Amino acid sequence: MELVFATNNAHKLFEVKEKLRLSNSNVRIISLSEIGFYDALPETGTTLQENALQKAQTLYERISRNCFADDSGLEIEALNGEPGVNSAHYAGEHRSHEDNIHLVLSKMEGISNRRACFKTVIALILDRKIHYFEGRVDGEITTEKHGIDGFGYDPIFRPVGFSQTFAELGLEEKNKIGHRGRAVEKLVSFLSN
Ligand code: IMP
């Protein structure tokens, strides 16, 4: 089965392709560049679910092919759930991972409750029907950056039960326990049933 993944994020594309490869899934991911789709996908909703659906629906209306999108965010307890749905542009519309990390670390200075979680919502449009899959991983925000793998807030997020951040653990481990990996597992299990 072929599914177009509505993302312009090369890291996400690679993560999801790897997850499916290791799950021996028969789902083949088609990227936007493979179908020559280079337009921006709007994400103006107020929740992860709204944004995931908006991206998937925008694509579906243009290409009429089975497709899915994910929307993810980091929620920090001591910051009342921020950056949440604003994770991509927390430090401004220029969407810099470096600036976003810097802003989180400065807001968290002196705060001892460092609990946080990553959440992903996948919206799948299959034969015109919409399905949602969610994934979550709990952890904490470190006091400085560690590691170079991954993207976004990976260098400052340490999942529960580990002494390393996502950026130190590497993709395979992140995919086993991470928010997107868990949501993709649910997607795969839905498609194989
Ligand atoms: P998006 O809207 O789903 O593309 O994700 C919003 C933002 O959340 C991204 O730009 C990243 O800053 C952050 N983010 C999403 N997923 C991850 C992840 O797996 N690791 C680190 N940061 C992430």
JSON list of C-alpha atoms and ligand atoms in Angstrom, two decimals:
[
{"chain": "A", "resi": 1, "resn": "MET", "atom": "CA", "xyz": [0.00, 0.00, 0.00]},
{"chain": "A", "resi": 2, "resn": "GLU", "atom": "CA", "xyz": [1.22, 3.50, -0.82]},
{"chain": "A", "resi": 3, "resn": "LEU", "atom": "CA", "xyz": [0.66, 6.51, 1.41]},
{"chain": "A", "resi": 4, "resn": "VAL", "atom": "CA", "xyz": [1.84, 10.03, 0.71]},
{"chain": "A", "resi": 5, "resn": "PHE", "atom": "CA", "xyz": [3.37, 11.66, 3.79]},
{"chain": "A", "resi": 6, "resn": "ALA", "atom": "CA", "xyz": [2.39, 15.34, 3.96]},
{"chain": "A", "resi": 7, "resn": "THR", "atom": "CA", "xyz": [5.61, 16.73, 5.39]},
{"chain": "A", "resi": 8, "resn": "ASN", "atom": "CA", "xyz": [8.44, 18.95, 4.22]},
{"chain": "A", "resi": 9, "resn": "ASN", "atom": "CA", "xyz": [10.53, 17.89, 7.21]},
{"chain": "A", "resi": 10, "resn": "ALA", "atom": "CA", "xyz": [13.30, 15.54, 6.03]},
{"chain": "A", "resi": 11, "resn": "HIS", "atom": "CA", "xyz": [13.92, 14.30, 9.60]},
{"chain": "A", "resi": 12, "resn": "LYS", "atom": "CA", "xyz": [10.29, 13.25, 10.05]},
{"chain": "A", "resi": 13, "resn": "LEU", "atom": "CA", "xyz": [10.28, 11.55, 6.67]},
{"chain": "A", "resi": 14, "resn": "PHE", "atom": "CA", "xyz": [13.40, 9.58, 7.53]},
{"chain": "A", "resi": 15, "resn": "GLU", "atom": "CA", "xyz": [12.10, 8.65, 11.01]},
{"chain": "A", "resi": 16, "resn": "VAL", "atom": "CA", "xyz": [8.83, 7.32, 9.67]},
{"chain": "A", "resi": 17, "resn": "LYS", "atom": "CA", "xyz": [10.45, 5.44, 6.78]},
{"chain": "A", "resi": 18, "resn": "GLU", "atom": "CA", "xyz": [12.88, 3.79, 9.21]},
{"chain": "A", "resi": 19, "resn": "LYS", "atom": "CA", "xyz": [10.07, 2.87, 11.59]},
{"chain": "A", "resi": 20, "resn": "LEU", "atom": "CA", "xyz": [8.13, 1.20, 8.79]},
{"chain": "A", "resi": 21, "resn": "ARG", "atom": "CA", "xyz": [11.23, -0.60, 7.50]},
{"chain": "A", "resi": 22, "resn": "LEU", "atom": "CA", "xyz": [11.95, -2.04, 10.95]},
{"chain": "A", "resi": 23, "resn": "SER", "atom": "CA", "xyz": [8.27, -3.02, 11.40]},
{"chain": "A", "resi": 24, "resn": "ASN", "atom": "CA", "xyz": [8.42, -5.00, 8.13]},
{"chain": "A", "resi": 25, "resn": "SER", "atom": "CA", "xyz": [5.35, -3.08, 7.09]},
{"chain": "A", "resi": 26, "resn": "ASN", "atom": "CA", "xyz": [4.10, -3.28, 3.52]},
{"chain": "A", "resi": 27, "resn": "VAL", "atom": "CA", "xyz": [3.24, 0.43, 3.58]},
{"chain": "A", "resi": 28, "resn": "ARG", "atom": "CA", "xyz": [5.36, 2.41, 1.13]},
{"chain": "A", "resi": 29, "resn": "ILE", "atom": "CA", "xyz": [5.83, 6.05, 2.00]},
{"chain": "A", "resi": 30, "resn": "ILE", "atom": "CA", "xyz": [5.75, 8.49, -0.90]},
{"chain": "A", "resi": 31, "resn": "SER", "atom": "CA", "xyz": [7.35, 11.85, -0.18]},
{"chain": "A", "resi": 32, "resn": "LEU", "atom": "CA", "xyz": [6.06, 15.19, -1.42]},
{"chain": "A", "resi": 33, "resn": "SER", "atom": "CA", "xyz": [9.14, 15.66, -3.58]},
{"chain": "A", "resi": 34, "resn": "GLU", "atom": "CA", "xyz": [8.50, 12.30, -5.29]},
{"chain": "A", "resi": 35, "resn": "ILE", "atom": "CA", "xyz": [5.13, 13.58, -6.48]},
{"chain": "A", "resi": 36, "resn": "GLY", "atom": "CA", "xyz": [6.47, 17.07, -7.28]},
{"chain": "A", "resi": 37, "resn": "PHE", "atom": "CA", "xyz": [4.47, 18.81, -4.55]},
{"chain": "A", "resi": 38, "resn": "TYR", "atom": "CA", "xyz": [6.46, 21.77, -3.25]},
{"chain": "A", "resi": 39, "resn": "ASP", "atom": "CA", "xyz": [3.78, 24.06, -1.79]},
{"chain": "A", "resi": 40, "resn": "ALA", "atom": "CA", "xyz": [3.63, 24.95, 1.88]},
{"chain": "A", "resi": 41, "resn": "LEU", "atom": "CA", "xyz": [1.05, 23.05, 3.94]},
{"chain": "A", "resi": 42, "resn": "PRO", "atom": "CA", "xyz": [-0.90, 25.37, 6.25]},
{"chain": "A", "resi": 43, "resn": "GLU", "atom": "CA", "xyz": [-1.02, 24.63, 9.99]},
{"chain": "A", "resi": 44, "resn": "THR", "atom": "CA", "xyz": [-3.10, 27.38, 11.53]},
{"chain": "A", "resi": 45, "resn": "GLY", "atom": "CA", "xyz": [-5.13, 25.27, 13.97]},
{"chain": "A", "resi": 46, "resn": "THR", "atom": "CA", "xyz": [-5.10, 25.57, 17.73]},
{"chain": "A", "resi": 47, "resn": "THR", "atom": "CA", "xyz": [-4.47, 21.88, 18.46]},
{"chain": "A", "resi": 48, "resn": "LEU", "atom": "CA", "xyz": [-2.15, 19.19, 17.14]},
{"chain": "A", "resi": 49, "resn": "GLN", "atom": "CA", "xyz": [-5.17, 17.31, 15.82]},
{"chain": "A", "resi": 50, "resn": "GLU", "atom": "CA", "xyz": [-6.49, 20.32, 13.89]},
{"chain": "A", "resi": 51, "resn": "ASN", "atom": "CA", "xyz": [-3.08, 20.95, 12.35]},
{"chain": "A", "resi": 52, "resn": "ALA", "atom": "CA", "xyz": [-2.50, 17.31, 11.40]},
{"chain": "A", "resi": 53, "resn": "LEU", "atom": "CA", "xyz": [-5.91, 17.22, 9.71]},
{"chain": "A", "resi": 54, "resn": "GLN", "atom": "CA", "xyz": [-5.37, 20.56, 7.98]},
{"chain": "A", "resi": 55, "resn": "LYS", "atom": "CA", "xyz": [-2.10, 19.38, 6.44]},
{"chain": "A", "resi": 56, "resn": "ALA", "atom": "CA", "xyz": [-3.50, 16.01, 5.35]},
{"chain": "A", "resi": 57, "resn": "GLN", "atom": "CA", "xyz": [-6.71, 17.54, 3.98]},
{"chain": "A", "resi": 58, "resn": "THR", "atom": "CA", "xyz": [-4.89, 20.27, 2.04]},
{"chain": "A", "resi": 59, "resn": "LEU", "atom": "CA", "xyz": [-2.81, 17.59, 0.35]},
{"chain": "A", "resi": 60, "resn": "TYR", "atom": "CA", "xyz": [-5.73, 15.23, -0.23]},
{"chain": "A", "resi": 61, "resn": "GLU", "atom": "CA", "xyz": [-7.76, 17.99, -1.91]},
{"chain": "A", "resi": 62, "resn": "ARG", "atom": "CA", "xyz": [-4.87, 18.57, -4.33]},
{"chain": "A", "resi": 63, "resn": "ILE", "atom": "CA", "xyz": [-3.78, 15.03, -5.16]},
{"chain": "A", "resi": 64, "resn": "SER", "atom": "CA", "xyz": [-6.77, 12.76, -4.30]},
{"chain": "A", "resi": 65, "resn": "ARG", "atom": "CA", "xyz": [-4.46, 10.05, -2.98]},
{"chain": "A", "resi": 66, "resn": "ASN", "atom": "CA", "xyz": [-4.38, 8.28, 0.37]},
{"chain": "A", "resi": 67, "resn": "CYS", "atom": "CA", "xyz": [-2.14, 10.34, 2.61]},
{"chain": "A", "resi": 68, "resn": "PHE", "atom": "CA", "xyz": [-1.32, 11.30, 6.18]},
{"chain": "A", "resi": 69, "resn": "ALA", "atom": "CA", "xyz": [0.26, 14.15, 8.12]},
{"chain": "A", "resi": 70, "resn": "ASP", "atom": "CA", "xyz": [1.60, 14.40, 11.62]},
{"chain": "A", "resi": 71, "resn": "ASP", "atom": "CA", "xyz": [1.68, 17.34, 13.97]},
{"chain": "A", "resi": 72, "resn": "SER", "atom": "CA", "xyz": [3.84, 17.19, 17.06]},
{"chain": "A", "resi": 73, "resn": "GLY", "atom": "CA", "xyz": [4.73, 19.37, 19.98]},
{"chain": "A", "resi": 74, "resn": "LEU", "atom": "CA", "xyz": [6.64, 19.59, 23.22]},
{"chain": "A", "resi": 75, "resn": "GLU", "atom": "CA", "xyz": [4.59, 20.30, 26.37]},
{"chain": "A", "resi": 76, "resn": "ILE", "atom": "CA", "xyz": [6.43, 21.51, 29.46]},
{"chain": "A", "resi": 77, "resn": "GLU", "atom": "CA", "xyz": [4.55, 21.22, 32.75]},
{"chain": "A", "resi": 78, "resn": "ALA", "atom": "CA", "xyz": [6.15, 24.23, 34.47]},
{"chain": "A", "resi": 79, "resn": "LEU", "atom": "CA", "xyz": [5.38, 26.41, 31.42]},
{"chain": "A", "resi": 80, "resn": "ASN", "atom": "CA", "xyz": [1.68, 25.44, 31.47]},
{"chain": "A", "resi": 81, "resn": "GLY", "atom": "CA", "xyz": [2.05, 23.20, 28.44]},
{"chain": "A", "resi": 82, "resn": "GLU", "atom": "CA", "xyz": [4.13, 25.58, 26.33]},
{"chain": "A", "resi": 83, "resn": "PRO", "atom": "CA", "xyz": [5.40, 25.53, 23.62]},
{"chain": "A", "resi": 84, "resn": "GLY", "atom": "CA", "xyz": [2.74, 22.93, 22.66]},
{"chain": "A", "resi": 85, "resn": "VAL", "atom": "CA", "xyz": [1.12, 23.63, 19.33]},
{"chain": "A", "resi": 86, "resn": "ASN", "atom": "CA", "xyz": [3.51, 26.58, 18.90]},
{"chain": "A", "resi": 87, "resn": "SER", "atom": "CA", "xyz": [6.61, 24.36, 19.13]},
{"chain": "A", "resi": 88, "resn": "ALA", "atom": "CA", "xyz": [7.84, 25.13, 15.59]},
{"chain": "A", "resi": 89, "resn": "HIS", "atom": "CA", "xyz": [7.75, 28.91, 15.96]},
{"chain": "A", "resi": 90, "resn": "TYR", "atom": "CA", "xyz": [8.08, 29.35, 19.73]},
{"chain": "A", "resi": 91, "resn": "ALA", "atom": "CA", "xyz": [10.89, 31.90, 19.36]},
{"chain": "A", "resi": 92, "resn": "GLY", "atom": "CA", "xyz": [9.42, 33.54, 16.25]},
{"chain": "A", "resi": 93, "resn": "GLU", "atom": "CA", "xyz": [8.17, 32.93, 12.74]},
{"chain": "A", "resi": 94, "resn": "HIS", "atom": "CA", "xyz": [11.69, 32.20, 11.46]},
{"chain": "A", "resi": 95, "resn": "ARG", "atom": "CA", "xyz": [11.28, 28.71, 13.02]},
{"chain": "A", "resi": 96, "resn": "SER", "atom": "CA", "xyz": [14.84, 28.30, 14.28]},
{"chain": "A", "resi": 97, "resn": "HIS", "atom": "CA", "xyz": [15.45, 25.14, 16.34]},
{"chain": "A", "resi": 98, "resn": "GLU", "atom": "CA", "xyz": [18.43, 26.84, 17.99]},
{"chain": "A", "resi": 99, "resn": "ASP", "atom": "CA", "xyz": [16.40, 29.89, 19.05]},
{"chain": "A", "resi": 100, "resn": "ASN", "atom": "CA", "xyz": [13.51, 27.70, 20.25]},
{"chain": "A", "resi": 101, "resn": "ILE", "atom": "CA", "xyz": [15.86, 25.67, 22.45]},
{"chain": "A", "resi": 102, "resn": "HIS", "atom": "CA", "xyz": [17.49, 28.80, 23.77]},
{"chain": "A", "resi": 103, "resn": "LEU", "atom": "CA", "xyz": [14.10, 30.27, 24.69]},
{"chain": "A", "resi": 104, "resn": "VAL", "atom": "CA", "xyz": [13.00, 27.10, 26.50]},
{"chain": "A", "resi": 105, "resn": "LEU", "atom": "CA", "xyz": [16.25, 26.88, 28.46]},
{"chain": "A", "resi": 106, "resn": "SER", "atom": "CA", "xyz": [16.08, 30.51, 29.49]},
{"chain": "A", "resi": 107, "resn": "LYS", "atom": "CA", "xyz": [12.41, 30.23, 30.58]},
{"chain": "A", "resi": 108, "resn": "MET", "atom": "CA", "xyz": [13.33, 27.09, 32.57]},
{"chain": "A", "resi": 109, "resn": "GLU", "atom": "CA", "xyz": [16.26, 28.68, 34.37]},
{"chain": "A", "resi": 110, "resn": "GLY", "atom": "CA", "xyz": [15.96, 28.09, 38.12]},
{"chain": "A", "resi": 111, "resn": "ILE", "atom": "CA", "xyz": [12.87, 25.88, 37.74]},
{"chain": "A", "resi": 112, "resn": "SER", "atom": "CA", "xyz": [13.24, 22.48, 39.39]},
{"chain": "A", "resi": 113, "resn": "ASN", "atom": "CA", "xyz": [10.11, 20.81, 37.93]},
{"chain": "A", "resi": 114, "resn": "ARG", "atom": "CA", "xyz": [11.48, 19.85, 34.51]},
{"chain": "A", "resi": 115, "resn": "ARG", "atom": "CA", "xyz": [8.73, 17.38, 33.53]},
{"chain": "A", "resi": 116, "resn": "ALA", "atom": "CA", "xyz": [7.70, 17.49, 29.88]},
{"chain": "A", "resi": 117, "resn": "CYS", "atom": "CA", "xyz": [6.27, 15.32, 27.15]},
{"chain": "A", "resi": 118, "resn": "PHE", "atom": "CA", "xyz": [6.26, 15.13, 23.39]},
{"chain": "A", "resi": 119, "resn": "LYS", "atom": "CA", "xyz": [2.98, 14.40, 21.64]},
{"chain": "A", "resi": 120, "resn": "THR", "atom": "CA", "xyz": [2.22, 13.44, 18.06]},
{"chain": "A", "resi": 121, "resn": "VAL", "atom": "CA", "xyz": [-1.11, 13.26, 16.31]},
{"chain": "A", "resi": 122, "resn": "ILE", "atom": "CA", "xyz": [-1.27, 11.58, 12.91]},
{"chain": "A", "resi": 123, "resn": "ALA", "atom": "CA", "xyz": [-4.25, 12.28, 10.64]},
{"chain": "A", "resi": 124, "resn": "LEU", "atom": "CA", "xyz": [-4.70, 9.62, 7.98]},
{"chain": "A", "resi": 125, "resn": "ILE", "atom": "CA", "xyz": [-7.03, 10.07, 5.03]},
{"chain": "A", "resi": 126, "resn": "LEU", "atom": "CA", "xyz": [-7.76, 6.63, 3.62]},
{"chain": "A", "resi": 127, "resn": "ASP", "atom": "CA", "xyz": [-10.41, 6.21, 0.94]},
{"chain": "A", "resi": 128, "resn": "ARG", "atom": "CA", "xyz": [-11.80, 9.63, 1.93]},
{"chain": "A", "resi": 129, "resn": "LYS", "atom": "CA", "xyz": [-12.22, 8.63, 5.62]},
{"chain": "A", "resi": 130, "resn": "ILE", "atom": "CA", "xyz": [-10.26, 10.32, 8.41]},
{"chain": "A", "resi": 131, "resn": "HIS", "atom": "CA", "xyz": [-8.49, 8.38, 11.17]},
{"chain": "A", "resi": 132, "resn": "TYR", "atom": "CA", "xyz": [-6.31, 9.68, 14.02]},
{"chain": "A", "resi": 133, "resn": "PHE", "atom": "CA", "xyz": [-3.40, 8.03, 15.84]},
{"chain": "A", "resi": 134, "resn": "GLU", "atom": "CA", "xyz": [-1.64, 9.48, 18.86]},
{"chain": "A", "resi": 135, "resn": "GLY", "atom": "CA", "xyz": [1.74, 8.94, 20.47]},
{"chain": "A", "resi": 136, "resn": "ARG", "atom": "CA", "xyz": [3.27, 10.37, 23.61]},
{"chain": "A", "resi": 137, "resn": "VAL", "atom": "CA", "xyz": [6.56, 10.10, 25.46]},
{"chain": "A", "resi": 138, "resn": "ASP", "atom": "CA", "xyz": [7.26, 11.53, 28.91]},
{"chain": "A", "resi": 139, "resn": "GLY", "atom": "CA", "xyz": [10.58, 12.92, 30.01]},
{"chain": "A", "resi": 140, "resn": "GLU", "atom": "CA", "xyz": [12.32, 16.02, 31.28]},
{"chain": "A", "resi": 141, "resn": "ILE", "atom": "CA", "xyz": [14.05, 19.12, 30.01]},
{"chain": "A", "resi": 142, "resn": "THR", "atom": "CA", "xyz": [17.79, 19.13, 30.58]},
{"chain": "A", "resi": 143, "resn": "THR", "atom": "CA", "xyz": [19.61, 22.26, 31.71]},
{"chain": "A", "resi": 144, "resn": "GLU", "atom": "CA", "xyz": [21.79, 22.34, 28.61]},
{"chain": "A", "resi": 145, "resn": "LYS", "atom": "CA", "xyz": [22.01, 20.79, 25.15]},
{"chain": "A", "resi": 146, "resn": "HIS", "atom": "CA", "xyz": [23.38, 17.26, 24.76]},
{"chain": "A", "resi": 147, "resn": "GLY", "atom": "CA", "xyz": [23.91, 15.36, 21.50]},
{"chain": "A", "resi": 148, "resn": "ILE", "atom": "CA", "xyz": [23.75, 16.14, 17.83]},
{"chain": "A", "resi": 149, "resn": "ASP", "atom": "CA", "xyz": [21.28, 13.65, 16.31]},
{"chain": "A", "resi": 150, "resn": "GLY", "atom": "CA", "xyz": [17.64, 14.32, 15.53]},
{"chain": "A", "resi": 151, "resn": "PHE", "atom": "CA", "xyz": [16.07, 17.75, 15.22]},
{"chain": "A", "resi": 152, "resn": "GLY", "atom": "CA", "xyz": [14.05, 20.37, 17.06]},
{"chain": "A", "resi": 153, "resn": "TYR", "atom": "CA", "xyz": [14.10, 20.00, 20.83]},
{"chain": "A", "resi": 154, "resn": "ASP", "atom": "CA", "xyz": [15.82, 16.57, 20.78]},
{"chain": "A", "resi": 155, "resn": "PRO", "atom": "CA", "xyz": [19.06, 17.87, 22.41]},
{"chain": "A", "resi": 156, "resn": "ILE", "atom": "CA", "xyz": [17.19, 19.05, 25.53]},
{"chain": "A", "resi": 157, "resn": "PHE", "atom": "CA", "xyz": [14.64, 16.24, 25.99]},
{"chain": "A", "resi": 158, "resn": "ARG", "atom": "CA", "xyz": [15.59, 13.23, 28.11]},
{"chain": "A", "resi": 159, "resn": "PRO", "atom": "CA", "xyz": [12.94, 10.47, 28.05]},
{"chain": "A", "resi": 160, "resn": "VAL", "atom": "CA", "xyz": [11.95, 8.77, 31.31]},
{"chain": "A", "resi": 161, "resn": "GLY", "atom": "CA", "xyz": [14.20, 5.79, 32.09]},
{"chain": "A", "resi": 162, "resn": "PHE", "atom": "CA", "xyz": [17.17, 7.09, 30.10]},
{"chain": "A", "resi": 163, "resn": "SER", "atom": "CA", "xyz": [20.23, 9.12, 31.02]},
{"chain": "A", "resi": 164, "resn": "GLN", "atom": "CA", "xyz": [20.66, 10.51, 27.51]},
{"chain": "A", "resi": 165, "resn": "THR", "atom": "CA", "xyz": [18.66, 12.96, 25.42]},
{"chain": "A", "resi": 166, "resn": "PHE", "atom": "CA", "xyz": [16.94, 12.00, 22.17]},
{"chain": "A", "resi": 167, "resn": "ALA", "atom": "CA", "xyz": [19.82, 13.67, 20.33]},
{"chain": "A", "resi": 168, "resn": "GLU", "atom": "CA", "xyz": [22.27, 11.33, 22.09]},
{"chain": "A", "resi": 169, "resn": "LEU", "atom": "CA", "xyz": [20.17, 8.16, 21.90]},
{"chain": "A", "resi": 170, "resn": "GLY", "atom": "CA", "xyz": [20.00, 8.16, 18.11]},
{"chain": "A", "resi": 171, "resn": "LEU", "atom": "CA", "xyz": [17.18, 7.42, 15.73]},
{"chain": "A", "resi": 172, "resn": "GLU", "atom": "CA", "xyz": [16.63, 3.72, 16.34]},
{"chain": "A", "resi": 173, "resn": "GLU", "atom": "CA", "xyz": [16.15, 4.15, 20.09]},
{"chain": "A", "resi": 174, "resn": "LYS", "atom": "CA", "xyz": [14.12, 7.34, 19.65]},
{"chain": "A", "resi": 175, "resn": "ASN", "atom": "CA", "xyz": [11.83, 5.56, 17.21]},
{"chain": "A", "resi": 176, "resn": "LYS", "atom": "CA", "xyz": [11.21, 2.69, 19.66]},
{"chain": "A", "resi": 177, "resn": "ILE", "atom": "CA", "xyz": [10.04, 4.86, 22.52]},
{"chain": "A", "resi": 178, "resn": "GLY", "atom": "CA", "xyz": [9.30, 8.24, 20.94]},
{"chain": "A", "resi": 179, "resn": "HIS", "atom": "CA", "xyz": [6.02, 10.02, 20.33]},
{"chain": "A", "resi": 180, "resn": "ARG", "atom": "CA", "xyz": [6.11, 9.76, 16.52]},
{"chain": "A", "resi": 181, "resn": "GLY", "atom": "CA", "xyz": [7.28, 6.14, 16.59]},
{"chain": "A", "resi": 182, "resn": "ARG", "atom": "CA", "xyz": [4.40, 5.20, 18.87]},
{"chain": "A", "resi": 183, "resn": "ALA", "atom": "CA", "xyz": [1.83, 6.98, 16.70]},
{"chain": "A", "resi": 184, "resn": "VAL", "atom": "CA", "xyz": [3.26, 5.27, 13.60]},
{"chain": "A", "resi": 185, "resn": "GLU", "atom": "CA", "xyz": [3.01, 1.88, 15.35]},
{"chain": "A", "resi": 186, "resn": "LYS", "atom": "CA", "xyz": [-0.72, 2.49, 15.83]},
{"chain": "A", "resi": 187, "resn": "LEU", "atom": "CA", "xyz": [-1.06, 3.55, 12.19]},
{"chain": "A", "resi": 188, "resn": "VAL", "atom": "CA", "xyz": [0.72, 0.38, 11.04]},
{"chain": "A", "resi": 189, "resn": "SER", "atom": "CA", "xyz": [-1.35, -1.87, 13.25]},
{"chain": "A", "resi": 190, "resn": "PHE", "atom": "CA", "xyz": [-4.57, -0.21, 11.97]},
{"chain": "A", "resi": 191, "resn": "LEU", "atom": "CA", "xyz": [-3.51, -0.72, 8.36]},
{"chain": "A", "resi": 192, "resn": "SER", "atom": "CA", "xyz": [-2.51, -4.31, 8.86]},
{"chain": "A", "resi": 193, "resn": "ASN", "atom": "CA", "xyz": [-5.83, -5.24, 10.48]},
{"chain": "B", "resi": 1, "resn": "IMP", "atom": "P1", "xyz": [5.40, 20.00, 13.51]},
{"chain": "B", "resi": 1, "resn": "IMP", "atom": "O1", "xyz": [4.45, 21.14, 13.53]},
{"chain": "B", "resi": 1, "resn": "IMP", "atom": "O2", "xyz": [4.77, 18.69, 13.78]},
{"chain": "B", "resi": 1, "resn": "IMP", "atom": "O3", "xyz": [6.24, 19.99, 12.28]},
{"chain": "B", "resi": 1, "resn": "IMP", "atom": "O4", "xyz": [6.42, 20.16, 14.71]},
{"chain": "B", "resi": 1, "resn": "IMP", "atom": "C1", "xyz": [6.51, 21.35, 15.43]},
{"chain": "B", "resi": 1, "resn": "IMP", "atom": "C2", "xyz": [7.84, 21.48, 16.08]},
{"chain": "B", "resi": 1, "resn": "IMP", "atom": "O5", "xyz": [7.89, 20.61, 17.20]},
{"chain": "B", "resi": 1, "resn": "IMP", "atom": "C3", "xyz": [9.06, 21.16, 15.25]},
{"chain": "B", "resi": 1, "resn": "IMP", "atom": "O6", "xyz": [9.47, 22.24, 14.47]},
{"chain": "B", "resi": 1, "resn": "IMP", "atom": "C4", "xyz": [10.08, 20.86, 16.36]},
{"chain": "B", "resi": 1, "resn": "IMP", "atom": "O7", "xyz": [10.59, 22.05, 16.87]},
{"chain": "B", "resi": 1, "resn": "IMP", "atom": "C5", "xyz": [9.20, 20.20, 17.41]},
{"chain": "B", "resi": 1, "resn": "IMP", "atom": "N1", "xyz": [9.25, 18.75, 17.25]},
{"chain": "B", "resi": 1, "resn": "IMP", "atom": "C6", "xyz": [8.32, 17.96, 16.66]},
{"chain": "B", "resi": 1, "resn": "IMP", "atom": "N2", "xyz": [8.71, 16.69, 16.70]},
{"chain": "B", "resi": 1, "resn": "IMP", "atom": "C7", "xyz": [9.90, 16.67, 17.31]},
{"chain": "B", "resi": 1, "resn": "IMP", "atom": "C8", "xyz": [10.81, 15.64, 17.63]},
{"chain": "B", "resi": 1, "resn": "IMP", "atom": "O8", "xyz": [10.62, 14.46, 17.33]},
{"chain": "B", "resi": 1, "resn": "IMP", "atom": "N3", "xyz": [11.92, 16.02, 18.28]},
{"chain": "B", "resi": 1, "resn": "IMP", "atom": "C9", "xyz": [12.19, 17.30, 18.62]},
{"chain": "B", "resi": 1, "resn": "IMP", "atom": "N4", "xyz": [11.38, 18.31, 18.33]},
{"chain": "B", "resi": 1, "resn": "IMP", "atom": "C10", "xyz": [10.24, 17.99, 17.67]}
]
